[in-house]
Tab-separated table of C-alpha atoms and ligand atoms in Angstrom:
chain	number	residue	atom	x	y	z
A	1	MET	CA	46.538	2.486	-23.705
A	2	PRO	CA	47.884	3.359	-20.022
A	3	GLU	CA	46.383	2.340	-16.970
A	4	PRO	CA	44.394	4.684	-15.885
A	5	LEU	CA	45.592	6.682	-12.394
A	6	SER	CA	44.904	5.202	-9.873
A	7	LEU	CA	43.900	6.964	-5.965
A	8	ALA	CA	45.419	6.250	-2.938
A	9	ARG	CA	44.377	2.156	-0.987
A	10	ARG	CA	42.883	3.889	1.519
A	11	LEU	CA	40.668	5.333	-0.552
A	12	ASP	CA	39.302	1.892	-1.823
A	13	ARG	CA	37.126	2.047	2.213
A	14	VAL	CA	36.253	5.674	1.689
A	15	SER	CA	33.444	7.294	-0.226
A	16	ALA	CA	32.204	10.757	0.018
A	17	SER	CA	29.471	12.126	3.461
A	18	GLN	CA	25.942	11.033	2.300
A	19	THR	CA	25.066	13.583	4.844
A	20	GLN	CA	27.101	16.194	2.606
A	21	GLN	CA	25.532	14.591	-0.692
A	22	VAL	CA	22.318	15.574	0.681
A	23	LEU	CA	23.181	19.367	1.018
A	24	LEU	CA	24.547	18.908	-2.335
A	25	ALA	CA	21.706	17.525	-4.016
A	26	VAL	CA	19.582	20.149	-2.368
A	27	GLU	CA	21.053	23.217	-3.850
A	28	ALA	CA	21.497	21.876	-7.100
A	29	LEU	CA	17.008	21.538	-7.267
A	30	ARG	CA	17.566	25.207	-5.279
A	31	ARG	CA	19.337	26.992	-8.007
A	32	GLN	CA	17.059	25.064	-10.936
A	33	GLY	CA	14.006	27.591	-8.592
A	34	VAL	CA	12.773	23.825	-7.056
A	35	ASP	CA	11.058	24.878	-3.821
A	36	ILE	CA	12.355	22.475	-1.007
A	37	ILE	CA	11.357	22.171	2.073
A	38	ASP	CA	15.437	20.490	3.730
A	39	LEU	CA	14.517	18.456	6.358
A	40	GLY	CA	17.787	16.627	5.070
A	41	ALA	CA	21.287	18.758	6.379
A	42	GLY	CA	21.870	18.301	10.147
A	43	GLU	CA	22.251	22.482	11.086
A	44	PRO	CA	20.083	24.796	13.298
A	45	ASP	CA	17.743	27.243	10.939
A	46	PHE	CA	18.410	29.928	13.797
A	47	PRO	CA	21.255	32.632	12.758
A	48	THR	CA	23.948	32.912	14.109
A	49	PRO	CA	23.382	35.415	17.806
A	50	GLU	CA	24.184	38.715	16.860
A	51	HIS	CA	26.342	39.440	19.805
A	52	VAL	CA	28.404	36.303	17.585
A	53	ASN	CA	28.236	37.623	14.759
A	54	ALA	CA	28.846	41.317	15.969
A	55	ALA	CA	32.456	39.634	18.171
A	56	ALA	CA	33.754	38.019	14.698
A	57	VAL	CA	32.895	41.898	12.783
A	58	GLU	CA	34.860	43.504	15.860
A	59	ALA	CA	37.602	41.038	15.335
A	60	ILE	CA	37.636	41.896	11.789
A	61	ALA	CA	38.338	45.419	12.728
A	62	ALA	CA	40.778	44.773	15.482
A	63	GLY	CA	43.728	43.754	13.243
A	64	HIS	CA	41.988	39.520	14.716
A	65	THR	CA	43.011	37.924	10.698
A	66	LYS	CA	46.555	36.824	11.161
A	67	TYR	CA	47.808	33.202	12.232
A	68	THR	CA	47.079	32.321	15.544
A	69	ALA	CA	48.381	29.553	18.052
A	70	GLY	CA	47.716	25.707	16.762
A	71	PRO	CA	45.383	24.556	19.334
A	72	GLY	CA	43.582	28.336	19.510
A	73	ILE	CA	43.283	31.608	20.913
A	74	ALA	CA	44.358	31.648	24.915
A	75	PRO	CA	41.042	33.219	26.134
A	76	LEU	CA	39.387	30.608	24.555
A	77	ARG	CA	41.005	27.475	24.861
A	78	GLU	CA	40.070	28.927	28.708
A	79	ALA	CA	36.414	29.630	28.066
A	80	ILE	CA	36.129	25.831	26.475
A	81	ALA	CA	38.034	23.811	29.306
A	82	ALA	CA	35.437	26.302	32.082
A	83	HIS	CA	32.253	25.284	29.892
A	84	TYR	CA	33.249	21.669	30.751
A	85	ARG	CA	34.234	22.402	34.341
A	86	GLY	CA	30.909	24.377	35.382
A	87	ARG	CA	29.038	22.033	33.526
A	88	TYR	CA	30.153	18.814	34.512
A	89	GLY	CA	32.745	19.300	37.271
A	90	ILE	CA	35.612	17.583	35.585
A	91	GLU	CA	38.955	19.087	35.870
A	92	CYS	CA	41.136	20.914	33.297
A	93	THR	CA	42.572	23.419	31.713
A	94	PRO	CA	44.046	24.809	28.113
A	95	ALA	CA	46.479	22.391	27.811
A	96	HIS	CA	43.440	19.879	27.596
A	97	ILE	CA	42.284	21.607	24.964
A	98	VAL	CA	42.522	22.358	21.144
A	99	VAL	CA	39.940	24.526	18.998
A	100	THR	CA	40.072	22.263	15.969
A	101	SER	CA	37.576	23.816	12.575
A	102	GLY	CA	34.536	21.974	13.473
A	103	GLY	CA	33.256	18.802	16.006
A	104	LYS	CA	34.479	16.778	12.318
A	105	GLN	CA	37.960	17.938	12.209
A	106	GLY	CA	38.482	17.254	15.597
A	107	LEU	CA	37.405	13.838	15.421
A	108	SER	CA	39.246	13.624	12.833
A	109	ASN	CA	42.555	14.853	14.082
A	110	VAL	CA	41.667	12.510	17.231
A	111	ALA	CA	41.736	9.211	14.664
A	112	MET	CA	45.112	10.573	13.287
A	113	ALA	CA	46.292	11.021	16.513
A	114	LEU	CA	45.433	7.335	18.349
A	115	PHE	CA	44.643	4.426	15.781
A	116	GLY	CA	46.298	3.345	12.461
A	117	GLN	CA	46.923	-0.204	10.725
A	118	GLY	CA	45.863	-3.145	12.735
A	119	ASP	CA	44.110	-1.035	15.330
A	120	GLU	CA	40.186	-1.682	15.619
A	121	VAL	CA	38.179	0.960	16.648
A	122	ILE	CA	34.442	0.147	17.886
A	123	THR	CA	31.860	2.771	17.367
A	124	HIS	CA	27.585	2.325	17.650
A	125	VAL	CA	25.449	2.317	14.517
A	126	PRO	CA	23.394	3.610	13.520
A	127	GLY	CA	25.603	5.920	13.772
A	128	TRP	CA	27.036	9.516	11.762
A	129	PRO	CA	28.635	7.675	9.012
A	130	SER	CA	32.445	10.390	9.412
A	131	ILE	CA	32.895	8.264	12.409
A	132	VAL	CA	33.671	5.627	10.535
A	133	GLU	CA	35.408	6.856	7.389
A	134	GLN	CA	37.398	8.384	9.847
A	135	ILE	CA	38.405	5.607	11.431
A	136	HIS	CA	39.487	4.240	7.935
A	137	LEU	CA	41.178	7.026	6.530
A	138	ALA	CA	43.771	6.662	9.856
A	139	GLY	CA	44.955	3.012	7.946
A	140	ALA	CA	42.171	1.507	11.136
A	141	ASP	CA	39.147	-0.949	11.196
A	142	ALA	CA	35.820	0.333	12.430
A	143	VAL	CA	33.758	-2.402	13.909
A	144	ARG	CA	29.985	-1.678	14.070
A	145	VAL	CA	27.949	-2.610	17.059
A	146	ARG	CA	24.484	-2.202	16.204
A	147	THR	CA	22.150	-0.497	18.428
A	148	ALA	CA	18.106	-1.585	18.301
A	149	ALA	CA	14.691	0.797	16.909
A	150	GLU	CA	12.966	-1.285	19.802
A	151	GLU	CA	15.226	-0.556	22.658
A	152	GLY	CA	15.687	3.434	21.863
A	153	PHE	CA	18.784	2.784	19.720
A	154	ASP	CA	20.629	2.681	23.434
A	155	VAL	CA	24.166	1.820	23.264
A	156	ARG	CA	24.497	-1.038	25.692
A	157	ALA	CA	27.958	-1.295	28.090
A	158	ASP	CA	27.932	-5.358	27.260
A	159	SER	CA	27.572	-5.059	23.727
A	160	ILE	CA	30.686	-3.035	23.207
A	161	LEU	CA	32.425	-4.551	25.905
A	162	GLU	CA	32.176	-8.264	23.582
A	163	ALA	CA	33.360	-6.427	20.347
A	164	ILE	CA	36.478	-6.305	22.313
A	165	THR	CA	39.343	-8.110	21.086
A	166	PRO	CA	43.431	-8.019	21.840
A	167	ARG	CA	43.353	-5.500	18.541
A	168	THR	CA	40.746	-2.661	19.753
A	169	ARG	CA	42.552	0.512	20.260
A	170	GLY	CA	39.160	2.962	20.677
A	171	ILE	CA	35.922	2.970	21.151
A	172	VAL	CA	34.037	6.445	19.592
A	173	LEU	CA	30.570	6.954	21.144
A	174	ASN	CA	27.546	10.192	20.239
A	175	SER	CA	25.627	10.908	22.446
A	176	PRO	CA	22.847	12.409	22.398
A	177	GLY	CA	23.295	10.153	19.066
A	178	ASN	CA	23.332	11.541	15.443
A	179	PRO	CA	20.815	10.072	13.228
A	180	THR	CA	18.987	8.551	16.539
A	181	GLY	CA	18.582	11.337	19.258
A	182	ALA	CA	19.462	8.711	21.931
A	183	ILE	CA	21.091	9.492	25.188
A	184	MET	CA	23.542	7.233	26.232
A	185	ARG	CA	22.634	6.256	29.907
A	186	GLU	CA	25.682	6.829	32.354
A	187	SER	CA	25.224	3.378	34.349
A	188	GLU	CA	25.988	2.360	30.920
A	189	LEU	CA	28.688	4.137	30.133
A	190	SER	CA	29.971	3.706	34.071
A	191	ARG	CA	29.799	0.120	32.863
A	192	LEU	CA	31.589	0.247	30.048
A	193	ALA	CA	33.937	2.033	31.696
A	194	GLU	CA	34.456	-0.359	33.752
A	195	GLY	CA	35.535	-2.726	31.100
A	196	VAL	CA	38.395	-1.091	29.501
A	197	ALA	CA	39.958	0.973	32.825
A	198	GLY	CA	43.763	-0.022	33.046
A	199	ARG	CA	43.610	-1.371	29.145
A	200	HIS	CA	45.109	0.390	25.754
A	201	ILE	CA	41.458	1.292	25.334
A	202	TRP	CA	40.809	5.236	24.219
A	203	LEU	CA	37.485	6.620	25.261
A	204	ILE	CA	36.328	8.953	22.686
A	205	LEU	CA	32.981	11.080	23.422
A	206	ASP	CA	30.954	13.459	20.820
A	207	LEU	CA	29.438	15.843	22.330
A	208	CYS	CA	28.748	17.407	19.123
A	209	TYR	CA	24.509	17.772	20.092
A	210	GLU	CA	25.289	17.910	24.410
A	211	GLN	CA	23.240	21.924	24.908
A	212	LEU	CA	20.491	19.518	22.581
A	213	LEU	CA	19.062	17.405	25.166
A	214	TYR	CA	14.989	17.764	26.133
A	215	ASP	CA	13.892	15.518	28.967
A	216	GLU	CA	15.475	15.771	32.509
A	217	THR	CA	17.570	12.766	31.854
A	218	PRO	CA	20.821	12.646	33.617
A	219	HIS	CA	23.604	13.257	31.197
A	220	ASN	CA	26.565	13.997	33.351
A	221	LEU	CA	28.806	11.342	30.863
A	222	PRO	CA	32.007	13.435	30.613
A	223	GLY	CA	32.110	13.455	35.058
A	224	VAL	CA	31.415	9.467	34.650
A	225	LEU	CA	34.115	9.189	32.332
A	226	ALA	CA	36.577	11.414	34.285
A	227	SER	CA	35.631	9.506	37.607
A	228	ARG	CA	36.094	6.181	35.855
A	229	VAL	CA	38.894	6.462	32.698
A	230	PRO	CA	40.346	10.413	33.094
A	231	GLY	CA	43.829	9.469	31.543
A	232	GLN	CA	42.109	6.988	28.617
A	233	THR	CA	39.149	10.166	28.100
A	234	VAL	CA	38.841	12.340	24.819
A	235	LEU	CA	36.013	14.878	24.696
A	236	VAL	CA	34.952	16.119	21.322
A	237	GLY	CA	32.864	18.880	21.450
A	238	SER	CA	31.764	22.023	18.877
A	239	ALA	CA	29.830	25.132	18.496
A	240	SER	CA	28.006	23.432	15.909
A	241	LYS	CA	25.061	23.417	16.479
A	242	SER	CA	24.840	25.066	20.566
A	243	TYR	CA	25.092	28.503	19.118
A	244	ALA	CA	23.726	27.704	15.299
A	245	MET	CA	27.410	28.027	13.635
A	246	THR	CA	27.782	25.791	11.675
A	247	GLY	CA	29.453	27.201	8.755
A	248	TRP	CA	32.044	28.740	10.965
A	249	ARG	CA	33.797	25.670	11.583
A	250	CYS	CA	34.565	25.319	15.487
A	251	GLY	CA	34.837	22.796	17.581
A	252	TRP	CA	37.394	20.927	19.955
A	253	ILE	CA	39.256	18.299	21.774
A	254	LEU	CA	39.252	17.369	24.891
A	255	ALA	CA	42.709	15.406	26.033
A	256	PRO	CA	45.297	14.678	28.692
A	257	PRO	CA	47.762	17.530	27.722
A	258	ALA	CA	49.890	14.997	25.831
A	259	ILE	CA	47.068	13.628	23.856
A	260	ALA	CA	46.057	17.154	23.291
A	261	ALA	CA	50.028	18.163	22.083
A	262	ALA	CA	49.692	14.659	19.255
A	263	CYS	CA	46.016	16.388	18.181
A	264	ASN	CA	47.722	19.852	17.547
A	265	ALA	CA	50.599	18.471	15.595
A	266	VAL	CA	48.222	16.721	13.526
A	267	GLN	CA	46.099	19.595	13.035
A	268	SER	CA	49.274	22.194	12.284
A	269	HIS	CA	50.116	19.816	8.980
A	270	SER	CA	46.348	20.419	8.419
A	271	THR	CA	44.347	23.220	8.572
A	272	SER	CA	46.892	24.573	11.322
A	273	HIS	CA	44.482	26.321	13.519
A	274	ALA	CA	40.967	27.691	12.969
A	275	THR	CA	39.819	30.882	11.281
A	276	SER	CA	41.178	33.370	13.867
A	277	ILE	CA	37.849	35.088	13.817
A	278	THR	CA	35.804	32.820	13.967
A	279	GLN	CA	37.867	31.681	16.826
A	280	HIS	CA	36.532	35.404	18.347
A	281	ALA	CA	33.127	34.680	17.642
A	282	ALA	CA	33.339	31.199	19.396
A	283	LEU	CA	34.682	33.014	22.114
A	284	ALA	CA	31.721	35.211	22.147
A	285	ALA	CA	29.230	32.210	22.576
A	286	LEU	CA	31.261	31.060	24.975
A	287	THR	CA	30.510	33.390	27.259
A	288	GLY	CA	27.669	35.586	26.848
A	289	PRO	CA	25.052	34.807	27.919
A	290	GLN	CA	23.175	31.487	27.002
A	291	THR	CA	19.406	32.974	26.772
A	292	CYS	CA	19.721	32.149	22.544
A	293	VAL	CA	20.394	28.182	23.736
A	294	ASP	CA	18.154	28.610	26.247
A	295	LEU	CA	15.394	29.681	23.184
A	296	MET	CA	16.656	27.173	20.714
A	297	ARG	CA	16.403	24.133	23.294
A	298	ASP	CA	13.022	25.492	23.676
A	299	GLU	CA	11.916	25.599	20.167
A	300	TYR	CA	13.461	22.557	18.928
A	301	ARG	CA	11.481	20.774	21.594
A	302	THR	CA	8.733	21.906	20.557
A	303	ARG	CA	9.078	20.708	16.907
A	304	ARG	CA	10.113	17.426	18.206
A	305	ASP	CA	6.657	16.783	20.092
A	306	ALA	CA	4.767	17.969	17.330
A	307	LEU	CA	7.001	15.572	14.560
A	308	VAL	CA	6.846	12.549	16.857
A	309	GLY	CA	2.556	13.192	17.182
A	310	TRP	CA	2.340	13.286	13.552
A	311	ILE	CA	4.417	10.856	12.727
A	312	THR	CA	2.942	8.113	15.773
A	313	ALA	CA	-0.270	8.910	14.283
A	314	ASP	CA	0.463	6.942	10.632
A	315	ASP	CA	1.207	3.256	11.432
A	316	ARG	CA	3.158	3.137	8.463
A	317	PHE	CA	6.055	4.794	10.229
A	318	LYS	CA	7.581	3.254	13.314
A	319	ILE	CA	9.202	5.527	15.728
A	320	THR	CA	10.933	6.451	18.735
A	321	ARG	CA	10.648	9.092	20.611
A	322	PRO	CA	14.567	10.841	20.611
A	323	ALA	CA	15.813	12.786	23.690
A	324	GLY	CA	17.795	15.222	22.246
A	325	ALA	CA	19.434	16.363	19.060
A	326	PHE	CA	17.359	17.407	15.825
A	327	TYR	CA	16.407	14.663	14.401
A	328	VAL	CA	13.410	12.015	14.232
A	329	PHE	CA	14.511	8.564	12.844
A	330	PRO	CA	11.512	6.222	12.490
A	331	ASP	CA	11.439	3.024	10.821
A	332	VAL	CA	9.750	2.933	6.877
A	333	SER	CA	10.040	-0.211	6.056
A	334	ALA	CA	6.444	-0.788	5.599
A	335	LEU	CA	6.572	1.957	2.850
A	336	LEU	CA	9.395	-0.220	0.567
A	337	SER	CA	7.991	-3.172	-1.752
A	338	PRO	CA	9.630	-4.884	-4.772
A	339	GLU	CA	7.149	-3.123	-7.062
A	340	GLY	CA	8.679	0.892	-4.948
A	341	PRO	CA	10.418	2.354	-3.562
A	342	ARG	CA	12.701	-0.570	-2.979
A	343	THR	CA	14.763	1.235	-0.442
A	344	SER	CA	14.426	3.922	2.108
A	345	SER	CA	17.711	5.608	-0.535
A	346	ASP	CA	14.462	5.638	-3.356
A	347	LEU	CA	12.477	6.730	-0.946
A	348	ALA	CA	14.463	9.524	0.222
A	349	LEU	CA	15.165	10.014	-3.407
A	350	ALA	CA	11.039	10.120	-4.635
A	351	LEU	CA	10.836	11.993	-1.660
A	352	LEU	CA	12.833	14.778	-2.518
A	353	ASN	CA	12.604	14.136	-6.587
A	354	ASP	CA	8.801	13.714	-6.076
A	355	ALA	CA	7.477	15.467	-2.760
A	356	HIS	CA	10.029	18.077	-2.827
A	357	VAL	CA	11.026	17.544	0.290
A	358	ALA	CA	14.521	17.234	1.238
A	359	VAL	CA	14.986	13.516	4.299
A	360	THR	CA	18.929	11.896	4.787
A	361	PRO	CA	18.195	7.528	4.039
A	362	GLY	CA	18.570	5.475	6.456
A	363	GLU	CA	21.856	3.947	4.145
A	364	ALA	CA	23.752	6.947	5.505
A	365	PHE	CA	24.121	5.566	9.254
A	366	ASP	CA	24.598	2.430	7.833
A	367	ALA	CA	20.682	1.549	8.757
A	368	PRO	CA	18.822	1.049	5.568
A	369	GLY	CA	14.893	0.724	6.169
A	370	PHE	CA	15.094	4.194	8.331
A	371	LEU	CA	14.930	7.776	7.195
A	372	ARG	CA	16.782	10.495	9.031
A	373	MET	CA	14.428	13.977	9.379
A	374	SER	CA	15.556	16.511	10.542
A	375	TYR	CA	13.240	19.027	12.563
A	376	ALA	CA	15.506	22.029	12.770
A	377	ALA	CA	13.481	23.367	10.698
A	378	SER	CA	10.484	26.256	10.817
A	379	MET	CA	7.464	24.674	12.640
A	380	GLU	CA	5.642	25.727	9.175
A	381	GLN	CA	8.139	24.086	7.140
A	382	LEU	CA	7.870	20.567	9.044
A	383	HIS	CA	3.425	21.270	9.263
A	384	GLU	CA	4.212	21.877	5.148
A	385	ALA	CA	6.591	18.648	4.595
A	386	TRP	CA	4.582	16.665	6.894
A	387	ALA	CA	1.170	17.409	4.621
A	388	ARG	CA	3.791	16.944	1.271
A	389	ILE	CA	5.298	13.473	2.902
A	390	GLN	CA	1.047	12.262	2.615
A	391	ARG	CA	0.337	13.647	-0.462
A	392	TYR	CA	3.364	11.751	-2.034
A	393	LEU	CA	2.546	8.574	0.156
A	394	SER	CA	-1.363	8.785	-0.867
B	401	LIG	N1	25.954	17.007	11.136
B	401	LIG	C1	25.304	17.057	10.458
B	401	LIG	C2	24.654	16.186	9.343
B	401	LIG	O1	24.568	14.719	10.372
B	401	LIG	C3	25.810	17.745	9.013
B	401	LIG	C4	26.536	16.767	7.653
B	401	LIG	C5	28.180	16.903	7.822
B	401	LIG	O2	28.740	17.615	8.016
B	401	LIG	O3	27.830	15.504	8.174
B	401	LIG	O4	24.190	16.444	8.370
């Protein structure tokens, strides 16, 4: 018998995204006619704003259906640069910007451009699974620094600095964080930046949820990095969560021009550029009225407060109040036992199949014993989902 054909060795330590797997499971059950409430997928339930859709239709009518420049159309790169100048006061121009097919491709391009065999890249967990897997796909080793639920999943400068070795080439931070909703303190980031200033270590900040902050906490993390380590900083952002544009696939990288050019070189051999129509839609999103963002944020805040209230009242769940993004991430270990469900994965599966509520198990984020519930679902659905979960648990 011939040997079975094998996969590339890089796949030995890379697995399919578990957050994406929940999406698939929900879709399969819905196709069978099962009424699922989906608190699993991390995506806005709001429709894409009307003026954004209209810009895409106009782009098609105007014939913007051909290749664009690799790093993106000039007005969009300028609009992205203007967003970071205006919001955080940092100096940047279109030469710093590469438009990507989603924040995920932005992070992926950065990992491919900056990291390789023998390098270590630090990130914090619980965290979004693609960050670690992209580091592995680039051939580097991911070093996970754990944040604690008892400390509100705060990313501490000291814990990261202690994880640095001579092989460390990068640190990937995500704030507001997926799945915890935690935001990194400016003071901690400042101490971290001071600790790596002048060393061959990149600081990459994933700002995908930057517009979804619910309290008055300061969050000028780009400003902190720009003042301490401008030449070592890479920011990654996205239109997906701010403008309810997940399916359009539009993200971006903001980096020193030579690094932006390297990220564009990587991209030029994969997707070339983000979809032309999407780029016109994203331009309308960034330059048009921002009231849609405010309305969505206000609604998410109301939902967060309600969901946190219900969960806090049930002492089988231990919950930290998230400051941003649209997830709650309770510790459910009190619900687990050898008689079953034994793990948070088992519990998530039981909730899906028996309570018809999709949630994402903590295992997806390197945090067994937790569940992630997205509140990017209507209040009515959240009510019904919580009622179903309570019925199932009793
Ligand atoms: N970022 C979202 C989530 O965590 C979408 C899924 C993904 O692309 O990983 O659910």
